[in-house]
PDB file of C-alpha atoms and ligand atoms in Angstrom:
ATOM      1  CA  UNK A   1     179.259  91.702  -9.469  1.00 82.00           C
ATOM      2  CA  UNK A   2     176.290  90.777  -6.947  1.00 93.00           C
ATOM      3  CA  UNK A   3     176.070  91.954  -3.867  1.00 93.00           C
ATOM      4  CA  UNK A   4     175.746  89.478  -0.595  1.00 95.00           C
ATOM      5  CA  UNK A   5     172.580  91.408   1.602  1.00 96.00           C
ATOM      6  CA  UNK A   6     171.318  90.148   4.695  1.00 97.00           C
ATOM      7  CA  UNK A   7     167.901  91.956   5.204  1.00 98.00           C
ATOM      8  CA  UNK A   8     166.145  92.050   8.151  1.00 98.00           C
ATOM      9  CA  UNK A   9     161.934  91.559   8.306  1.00 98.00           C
ATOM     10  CA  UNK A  10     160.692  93.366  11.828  1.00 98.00           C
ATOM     11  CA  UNK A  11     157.239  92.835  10.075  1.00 98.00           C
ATOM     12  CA  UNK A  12     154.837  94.430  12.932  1.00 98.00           C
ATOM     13  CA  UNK A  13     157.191  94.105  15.892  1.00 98.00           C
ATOM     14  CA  UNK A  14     158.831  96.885  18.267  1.00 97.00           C
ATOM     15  CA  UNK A  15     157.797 100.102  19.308  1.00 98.00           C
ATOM     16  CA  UNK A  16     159.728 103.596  18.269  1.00 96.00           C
ATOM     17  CA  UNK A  17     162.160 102.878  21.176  1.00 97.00           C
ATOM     18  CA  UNK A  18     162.448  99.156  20.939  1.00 98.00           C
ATOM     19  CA  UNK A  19     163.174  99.358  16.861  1.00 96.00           C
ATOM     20  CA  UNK A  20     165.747 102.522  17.246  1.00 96.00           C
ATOM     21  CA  UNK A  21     167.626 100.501  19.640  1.00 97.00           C
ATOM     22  CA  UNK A  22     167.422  97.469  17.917  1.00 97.00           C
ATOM     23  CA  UNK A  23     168.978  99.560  14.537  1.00 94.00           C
ATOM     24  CA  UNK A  24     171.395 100.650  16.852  1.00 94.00           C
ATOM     25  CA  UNK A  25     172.529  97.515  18.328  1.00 95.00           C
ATOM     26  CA  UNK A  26     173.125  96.175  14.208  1.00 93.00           C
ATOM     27  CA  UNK A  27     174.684  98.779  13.200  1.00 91.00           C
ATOM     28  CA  UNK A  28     177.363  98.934  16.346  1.00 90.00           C
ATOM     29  CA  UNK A  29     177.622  95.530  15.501  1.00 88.00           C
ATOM     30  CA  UNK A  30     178.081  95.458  11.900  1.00 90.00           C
ATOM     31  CA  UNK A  31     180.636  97.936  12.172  1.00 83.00           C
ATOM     32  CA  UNK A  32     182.512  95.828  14.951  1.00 81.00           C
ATOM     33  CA  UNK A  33     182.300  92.933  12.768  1.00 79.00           C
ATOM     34  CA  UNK A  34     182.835  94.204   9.337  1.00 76.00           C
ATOM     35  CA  UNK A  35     184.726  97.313  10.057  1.00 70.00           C
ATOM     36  CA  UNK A  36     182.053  99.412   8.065  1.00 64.00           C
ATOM     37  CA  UNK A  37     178.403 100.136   9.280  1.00 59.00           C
ATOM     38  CA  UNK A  38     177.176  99.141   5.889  1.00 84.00           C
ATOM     39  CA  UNK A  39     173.572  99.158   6.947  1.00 90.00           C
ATOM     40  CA  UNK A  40     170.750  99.870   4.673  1.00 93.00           C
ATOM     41  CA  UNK A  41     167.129 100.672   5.400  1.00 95.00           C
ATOM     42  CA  UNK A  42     163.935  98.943   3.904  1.00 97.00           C
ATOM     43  CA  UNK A  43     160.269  99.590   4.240  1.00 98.00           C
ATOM     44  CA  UNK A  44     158.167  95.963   4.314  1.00 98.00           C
ATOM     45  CA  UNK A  45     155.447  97.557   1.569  1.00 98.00           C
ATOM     46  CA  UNK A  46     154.398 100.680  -0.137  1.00 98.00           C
ATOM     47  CA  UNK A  47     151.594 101.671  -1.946  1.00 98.00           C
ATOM     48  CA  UNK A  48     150.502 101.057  -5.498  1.00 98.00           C
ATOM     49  CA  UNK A  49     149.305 104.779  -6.166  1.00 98.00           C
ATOM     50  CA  UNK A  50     151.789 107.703  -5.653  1.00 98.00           C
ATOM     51  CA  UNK A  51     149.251 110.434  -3.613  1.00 98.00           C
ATOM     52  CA  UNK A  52     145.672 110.623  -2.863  1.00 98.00           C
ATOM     53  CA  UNK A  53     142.922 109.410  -1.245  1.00 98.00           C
ATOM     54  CA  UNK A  54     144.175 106.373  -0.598  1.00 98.00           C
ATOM     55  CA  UNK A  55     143.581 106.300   3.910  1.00 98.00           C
ATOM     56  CA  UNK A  56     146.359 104.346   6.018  1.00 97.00           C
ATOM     57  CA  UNK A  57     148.650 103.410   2.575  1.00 98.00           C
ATOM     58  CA  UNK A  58     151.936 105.153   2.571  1.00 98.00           C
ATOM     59  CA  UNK A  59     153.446 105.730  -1.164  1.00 98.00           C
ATOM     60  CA  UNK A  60     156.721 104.789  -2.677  1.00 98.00           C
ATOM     61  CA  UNK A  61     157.488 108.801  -2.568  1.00 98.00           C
ATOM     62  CA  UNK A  62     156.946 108.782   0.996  1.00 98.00           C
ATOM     63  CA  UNK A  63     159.147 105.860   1.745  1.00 98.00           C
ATOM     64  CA  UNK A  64     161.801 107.484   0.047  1.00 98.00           C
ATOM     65  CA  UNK A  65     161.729 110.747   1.705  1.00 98.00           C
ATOM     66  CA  UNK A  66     162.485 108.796   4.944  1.00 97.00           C
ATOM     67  CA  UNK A  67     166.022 107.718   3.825  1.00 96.00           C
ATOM     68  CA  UNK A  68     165.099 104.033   3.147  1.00 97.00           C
ATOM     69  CA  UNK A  69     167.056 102.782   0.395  1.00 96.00           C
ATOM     70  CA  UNK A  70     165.111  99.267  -0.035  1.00 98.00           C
ATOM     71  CA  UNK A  71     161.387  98.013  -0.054  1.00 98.00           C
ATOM     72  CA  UNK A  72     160.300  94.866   0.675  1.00 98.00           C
ATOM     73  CA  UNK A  73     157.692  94.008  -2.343  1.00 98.00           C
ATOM     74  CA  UNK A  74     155.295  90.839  -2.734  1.00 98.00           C
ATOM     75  CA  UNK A  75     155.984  89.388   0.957  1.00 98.00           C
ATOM     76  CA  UNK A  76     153.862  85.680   1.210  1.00 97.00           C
ATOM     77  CA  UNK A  77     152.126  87.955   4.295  1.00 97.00           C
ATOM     78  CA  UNK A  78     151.376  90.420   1.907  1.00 98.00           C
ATOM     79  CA  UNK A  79     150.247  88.207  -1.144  1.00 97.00           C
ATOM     80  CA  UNK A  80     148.401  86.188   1.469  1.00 97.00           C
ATOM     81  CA  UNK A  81     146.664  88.417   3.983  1.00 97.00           C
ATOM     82  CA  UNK A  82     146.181  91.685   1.495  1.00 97.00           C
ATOM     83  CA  UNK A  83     145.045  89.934  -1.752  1.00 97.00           C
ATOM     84  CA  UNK A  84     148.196  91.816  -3.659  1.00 98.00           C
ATOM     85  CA  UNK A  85     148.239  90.333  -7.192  1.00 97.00           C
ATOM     86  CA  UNK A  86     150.864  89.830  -9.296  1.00 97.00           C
ATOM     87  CA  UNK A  87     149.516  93.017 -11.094  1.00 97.00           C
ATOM     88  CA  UNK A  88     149.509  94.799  -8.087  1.00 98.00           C
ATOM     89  CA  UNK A  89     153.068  94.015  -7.742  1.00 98.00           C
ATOM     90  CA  UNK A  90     154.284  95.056 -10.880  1.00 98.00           C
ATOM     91  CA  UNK A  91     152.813  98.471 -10.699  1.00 98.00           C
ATOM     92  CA  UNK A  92     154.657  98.685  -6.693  1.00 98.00           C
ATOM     93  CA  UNK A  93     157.080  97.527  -8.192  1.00 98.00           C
ATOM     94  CA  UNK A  94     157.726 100.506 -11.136  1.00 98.00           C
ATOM     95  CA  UNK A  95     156.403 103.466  -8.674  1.00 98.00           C
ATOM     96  CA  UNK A  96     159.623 102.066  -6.563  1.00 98.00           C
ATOM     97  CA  UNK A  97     162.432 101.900  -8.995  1.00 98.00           C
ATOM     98  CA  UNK A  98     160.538 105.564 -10.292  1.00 98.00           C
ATOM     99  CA  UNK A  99     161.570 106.531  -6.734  1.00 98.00           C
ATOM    100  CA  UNK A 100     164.724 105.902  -6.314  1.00 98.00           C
ATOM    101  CA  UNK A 101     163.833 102.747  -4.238  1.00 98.00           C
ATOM    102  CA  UNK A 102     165.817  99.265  -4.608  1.00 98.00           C
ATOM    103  CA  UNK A 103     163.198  96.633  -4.800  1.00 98.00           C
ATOM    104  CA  UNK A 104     163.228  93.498  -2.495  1.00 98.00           C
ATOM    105  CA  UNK A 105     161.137  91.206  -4.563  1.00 98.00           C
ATOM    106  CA  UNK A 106     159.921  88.351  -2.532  1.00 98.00           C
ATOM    107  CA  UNK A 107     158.533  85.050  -3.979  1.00 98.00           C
ATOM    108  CA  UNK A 108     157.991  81.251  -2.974  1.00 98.00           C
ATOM    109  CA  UNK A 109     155.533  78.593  -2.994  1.00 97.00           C
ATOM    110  CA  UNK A 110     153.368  76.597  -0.624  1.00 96.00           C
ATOM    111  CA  UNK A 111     153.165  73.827   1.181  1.00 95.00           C
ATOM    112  CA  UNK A 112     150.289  72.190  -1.335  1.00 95.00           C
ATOM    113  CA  UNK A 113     152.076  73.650  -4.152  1.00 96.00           C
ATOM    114  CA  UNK A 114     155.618  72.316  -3.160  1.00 95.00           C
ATOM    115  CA  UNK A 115     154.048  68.924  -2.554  1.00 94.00           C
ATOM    116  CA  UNK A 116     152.074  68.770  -5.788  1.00 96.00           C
ATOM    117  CA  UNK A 117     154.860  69.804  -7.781  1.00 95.00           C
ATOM    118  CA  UNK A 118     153.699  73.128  -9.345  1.00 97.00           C
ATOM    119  CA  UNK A 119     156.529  75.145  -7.246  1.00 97.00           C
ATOM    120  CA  UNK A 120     158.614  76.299 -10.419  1.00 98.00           C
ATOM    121  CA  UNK A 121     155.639  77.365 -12.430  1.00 98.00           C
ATOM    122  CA  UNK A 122     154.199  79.067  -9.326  1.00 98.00           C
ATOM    123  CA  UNK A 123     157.436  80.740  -8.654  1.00 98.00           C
ATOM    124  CA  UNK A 124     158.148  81.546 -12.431  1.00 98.00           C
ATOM    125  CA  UNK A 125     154.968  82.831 -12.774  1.00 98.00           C
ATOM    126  CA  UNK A 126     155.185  85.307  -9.823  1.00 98.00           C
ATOM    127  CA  UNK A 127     158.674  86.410 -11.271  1.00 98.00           C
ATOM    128  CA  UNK A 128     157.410  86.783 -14.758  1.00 98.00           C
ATOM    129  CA  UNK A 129     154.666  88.403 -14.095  1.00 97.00           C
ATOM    130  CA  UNK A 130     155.960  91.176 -12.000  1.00 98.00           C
ATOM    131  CA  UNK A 131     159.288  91.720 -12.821  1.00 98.00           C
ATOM    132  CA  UNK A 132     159.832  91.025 -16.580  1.00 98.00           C
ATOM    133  CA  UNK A 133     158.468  93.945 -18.089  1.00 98.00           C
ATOM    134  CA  UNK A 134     161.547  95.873 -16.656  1.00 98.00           C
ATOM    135  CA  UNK A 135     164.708  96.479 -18.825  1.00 98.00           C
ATOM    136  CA  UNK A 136     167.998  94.860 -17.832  1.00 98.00           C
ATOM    137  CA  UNK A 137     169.263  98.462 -16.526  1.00 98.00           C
ATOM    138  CA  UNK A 138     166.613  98.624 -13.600  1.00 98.00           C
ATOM    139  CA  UNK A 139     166.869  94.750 -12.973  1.00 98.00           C
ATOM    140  CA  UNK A 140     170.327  95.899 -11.790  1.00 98.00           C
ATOM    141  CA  UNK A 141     167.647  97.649  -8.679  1.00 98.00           C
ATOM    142  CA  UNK A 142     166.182  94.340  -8.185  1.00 98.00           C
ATOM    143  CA  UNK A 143     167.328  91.873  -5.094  1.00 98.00           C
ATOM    144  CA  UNK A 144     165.127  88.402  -5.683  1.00 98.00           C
ATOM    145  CA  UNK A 145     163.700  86.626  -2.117  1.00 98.00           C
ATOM    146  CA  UNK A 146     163.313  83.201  -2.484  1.00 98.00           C
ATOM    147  CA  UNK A 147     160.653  82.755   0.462  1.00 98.00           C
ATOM    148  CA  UNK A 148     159.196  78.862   0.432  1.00 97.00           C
ATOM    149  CA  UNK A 149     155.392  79.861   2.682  1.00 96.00           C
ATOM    150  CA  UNK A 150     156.079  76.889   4.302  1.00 95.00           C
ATOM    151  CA  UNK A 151     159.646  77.443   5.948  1.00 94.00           C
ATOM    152  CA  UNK A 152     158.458  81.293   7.170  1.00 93.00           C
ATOM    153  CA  UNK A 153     158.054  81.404  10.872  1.00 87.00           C
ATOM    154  CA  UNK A 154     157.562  77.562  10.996  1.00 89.00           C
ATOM    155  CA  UNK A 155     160.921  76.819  11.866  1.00 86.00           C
ATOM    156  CA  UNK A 156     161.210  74.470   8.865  1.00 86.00           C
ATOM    157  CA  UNK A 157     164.011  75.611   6.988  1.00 87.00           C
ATOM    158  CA  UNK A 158     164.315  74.411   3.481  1.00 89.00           C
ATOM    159  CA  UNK A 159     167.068  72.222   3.243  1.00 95.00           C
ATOM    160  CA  UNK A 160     170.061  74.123   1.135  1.00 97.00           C
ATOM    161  CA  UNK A 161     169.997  71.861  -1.794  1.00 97.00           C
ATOM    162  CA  UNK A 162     166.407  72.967  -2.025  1.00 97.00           C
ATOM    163  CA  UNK A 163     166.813  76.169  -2.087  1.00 98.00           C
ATOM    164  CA  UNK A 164     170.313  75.917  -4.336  1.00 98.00           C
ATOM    165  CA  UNK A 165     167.958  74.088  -6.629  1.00 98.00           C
ATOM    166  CA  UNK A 166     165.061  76.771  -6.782  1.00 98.00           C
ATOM    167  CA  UNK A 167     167.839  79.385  -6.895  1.00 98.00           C
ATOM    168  CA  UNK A 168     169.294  78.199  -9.705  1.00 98.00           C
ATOM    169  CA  UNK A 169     166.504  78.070 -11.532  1.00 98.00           C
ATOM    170  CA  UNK A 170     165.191  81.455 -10.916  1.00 98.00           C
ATOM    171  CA  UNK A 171     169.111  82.364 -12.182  1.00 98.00           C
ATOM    172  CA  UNK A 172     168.350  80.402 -15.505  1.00 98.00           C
ATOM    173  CA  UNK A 173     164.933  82.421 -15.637  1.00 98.00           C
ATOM    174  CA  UNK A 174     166.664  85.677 -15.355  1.00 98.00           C
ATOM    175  CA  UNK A 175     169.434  84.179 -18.181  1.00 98.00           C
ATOM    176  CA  UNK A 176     166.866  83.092 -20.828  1.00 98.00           C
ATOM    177  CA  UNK A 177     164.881  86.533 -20.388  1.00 98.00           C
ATOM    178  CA  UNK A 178     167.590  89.271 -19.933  1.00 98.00           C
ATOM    179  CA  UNK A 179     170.973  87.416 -20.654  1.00 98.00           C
ATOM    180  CA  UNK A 180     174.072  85.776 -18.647  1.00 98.00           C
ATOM    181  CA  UNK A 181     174.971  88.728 -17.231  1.00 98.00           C
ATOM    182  CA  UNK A 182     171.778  90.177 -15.965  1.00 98.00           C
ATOM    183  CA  UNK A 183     171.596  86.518 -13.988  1.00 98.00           C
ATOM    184  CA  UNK A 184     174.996  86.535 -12.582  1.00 98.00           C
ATOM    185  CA  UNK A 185     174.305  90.029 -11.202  1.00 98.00           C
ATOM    186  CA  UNK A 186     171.454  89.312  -9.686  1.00 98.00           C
ATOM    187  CA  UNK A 187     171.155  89.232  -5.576  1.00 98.00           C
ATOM    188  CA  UNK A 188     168.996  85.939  -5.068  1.00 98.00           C
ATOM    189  CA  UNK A 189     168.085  85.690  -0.807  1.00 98.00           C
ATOM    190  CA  UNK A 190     166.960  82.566   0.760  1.00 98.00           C
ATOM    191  CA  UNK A 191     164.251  83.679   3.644  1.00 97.00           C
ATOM    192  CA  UNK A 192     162.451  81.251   5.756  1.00 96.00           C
ATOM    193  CA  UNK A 193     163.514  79.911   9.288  1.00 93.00           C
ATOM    194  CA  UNK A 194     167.151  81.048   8.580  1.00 95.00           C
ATOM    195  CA  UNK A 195     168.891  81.369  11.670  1.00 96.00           C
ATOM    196  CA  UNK A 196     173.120  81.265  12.959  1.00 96.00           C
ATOM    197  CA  UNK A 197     172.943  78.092  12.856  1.00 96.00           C
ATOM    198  CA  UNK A 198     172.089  76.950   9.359  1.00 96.00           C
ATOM    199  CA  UNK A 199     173.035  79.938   7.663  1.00 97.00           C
ATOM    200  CA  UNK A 200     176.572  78.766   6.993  1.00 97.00           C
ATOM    201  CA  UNK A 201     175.579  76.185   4.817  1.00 97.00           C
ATOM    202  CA  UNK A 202     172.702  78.476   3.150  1.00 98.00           C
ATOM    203  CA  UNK A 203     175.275  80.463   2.005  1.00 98.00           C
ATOM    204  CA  UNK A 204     177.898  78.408   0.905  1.00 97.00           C
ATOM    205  CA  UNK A 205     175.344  77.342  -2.022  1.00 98.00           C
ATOM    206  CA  UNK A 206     176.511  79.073  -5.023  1.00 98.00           C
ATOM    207  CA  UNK A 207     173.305  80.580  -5.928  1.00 98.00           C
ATOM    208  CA  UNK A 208     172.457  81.827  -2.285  1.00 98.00           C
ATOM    209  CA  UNK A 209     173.814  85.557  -2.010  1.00 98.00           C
ATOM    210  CA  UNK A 210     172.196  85.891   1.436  1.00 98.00           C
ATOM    211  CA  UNK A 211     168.894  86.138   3.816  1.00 98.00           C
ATOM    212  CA  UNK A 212     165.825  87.676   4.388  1.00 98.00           C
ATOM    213  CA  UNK A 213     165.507  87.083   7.932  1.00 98.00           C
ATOM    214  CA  UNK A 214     162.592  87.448   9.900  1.00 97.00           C
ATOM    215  CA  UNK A 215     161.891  86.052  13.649  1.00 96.00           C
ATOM    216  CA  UNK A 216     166.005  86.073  13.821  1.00 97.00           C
ATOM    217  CA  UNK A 217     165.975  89.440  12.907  1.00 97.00           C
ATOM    218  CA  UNK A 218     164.366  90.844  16.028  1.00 98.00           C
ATOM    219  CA  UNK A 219     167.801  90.199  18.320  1.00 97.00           C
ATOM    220  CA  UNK A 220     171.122  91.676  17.439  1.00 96.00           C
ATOM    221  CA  UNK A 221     172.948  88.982  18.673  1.00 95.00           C
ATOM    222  CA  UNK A 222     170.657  86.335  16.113  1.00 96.00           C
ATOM    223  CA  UNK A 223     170.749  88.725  13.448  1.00 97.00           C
ATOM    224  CA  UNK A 224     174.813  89.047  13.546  1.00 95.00           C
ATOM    225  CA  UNK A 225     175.106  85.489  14.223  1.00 96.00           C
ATOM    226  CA  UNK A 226     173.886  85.546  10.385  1.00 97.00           C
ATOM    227  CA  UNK A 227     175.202  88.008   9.030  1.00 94.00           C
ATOM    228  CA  UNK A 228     178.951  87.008   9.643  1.00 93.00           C
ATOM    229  CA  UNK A 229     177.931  83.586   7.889  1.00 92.00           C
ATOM    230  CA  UNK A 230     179.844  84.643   4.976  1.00 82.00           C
TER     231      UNK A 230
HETATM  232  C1  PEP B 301     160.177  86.387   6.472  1.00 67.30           C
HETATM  233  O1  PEP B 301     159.078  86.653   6.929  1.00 67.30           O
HETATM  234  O2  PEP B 301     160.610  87.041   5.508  1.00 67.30           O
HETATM  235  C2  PEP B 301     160.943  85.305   7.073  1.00 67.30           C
HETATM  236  C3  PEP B 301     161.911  84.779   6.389  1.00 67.30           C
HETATM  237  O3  PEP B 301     160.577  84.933   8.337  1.00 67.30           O
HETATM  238  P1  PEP B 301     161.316  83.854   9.301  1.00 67.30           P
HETATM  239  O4  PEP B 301     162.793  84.103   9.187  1.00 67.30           O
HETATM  240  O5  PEP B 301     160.795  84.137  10.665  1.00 67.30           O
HETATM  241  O6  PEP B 301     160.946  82.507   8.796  1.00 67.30           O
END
């Protein structure tokens, strides 16, 4: 059975105080809401070596031994701004799930690549690539973001038969690689200008499990508005 997750992105916002009272306002009101704080934590990266000399990177180990049940993998920010390859990924991806660390695995297209029609081979190609070498018992550790580049932060949304359409397919990738049952198990999150008001419809697709949330994230009130969607 998958698992409906809305995750929230900070990315580099709040201070110590600002984010602990932030967690504290979701949690108070997830537990208001839903009767039961069930509130996870995620890191937004980790490294791909496990100790060393590797200055200012902080390893899948170390994410762990905070608590944090989740990382964030293969962010558009991250792929963008950091260079991180699709073989990059794939070994952040195995030092997580050798950690004890669910994997957010975030992936989406362009604006030049949705327009000239190379979006599912782009997509497919980041999933493939980074993802497929794992058995079907840790894809059960995997949650799939579908993240369109264009619809992050721009407050473009993609419209919900988009993203059913994109979802779907990355269910019938998971199908013809790992089986029906590995697909229907899988978490798939739309991310990208989700907000109260057209998460409702988001989430009534039948391929859309949830959101990865980030500019709505940063206020409770936003963030719940989303979360009671469902
Ligand atoms: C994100 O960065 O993961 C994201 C979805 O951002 P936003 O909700 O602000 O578009």
């Amino acid at each position: 059975m998958r698992k409906n997750i809305v995750a929230g992105n900070w990315k580099m916002n709040t201070t110590v105080p600002e984010g602990v009272q932030l967690a504290k306002d979701v949690c108070a009101a997830v537990a208001a809401e839903i009767g039961d704080a069930n509130v996870g934590l995620a890191a937004q990266n980790c490294a791909d070596h496990t100790s060393g000399a590797y200055t200012g990177e902080v390893s899948a180990p170390m994410v762990a031994s905070t608590g944090a049940n989740y990382v964030i993998l293969g962010h558009s920010e991250r792929r963008g701004y950091y260079n991180e390859s699709y073989e990059m990924l794939k070994t952040k991806v195995d030092l997580a799930l050798e950690n004890g660390l669910k994997v957010i695995f975030c992936c989406g297209e362009s604006l030049e690549e949705r327009e000239n029609g190379s979006f599912k081979e782009v997509i497919g190609a980041e999933i493939r690539d980074s993802l497929f070498h794992l058995t079907a018992e840790q894809m059960a550790n995997i949650v799939i973001a579908y993240e369109p580049i264009w619809a992050i932060g721009t407050g473009k949304t993609a419209t919900s038969d988009q993203a059913q359409e994109i979802h779907a397919f990355i269910r019938g990738l998971l199908a013809d690689q790992y089986g029906a049952q590995v697909a229907d198990d899988m978490t798939i999150l739309y991310g990208g200008s989700c907000k109260p008001s057209n998460a409702p419809e988001l989430f009534a697709k039948p391929d859309i499990d949830g959101g990865l949330i980030g500019g709505a994230s940063l206020k409770a009130g936003d963030f719940m508005g989303i979360v009671t969607a469902f």
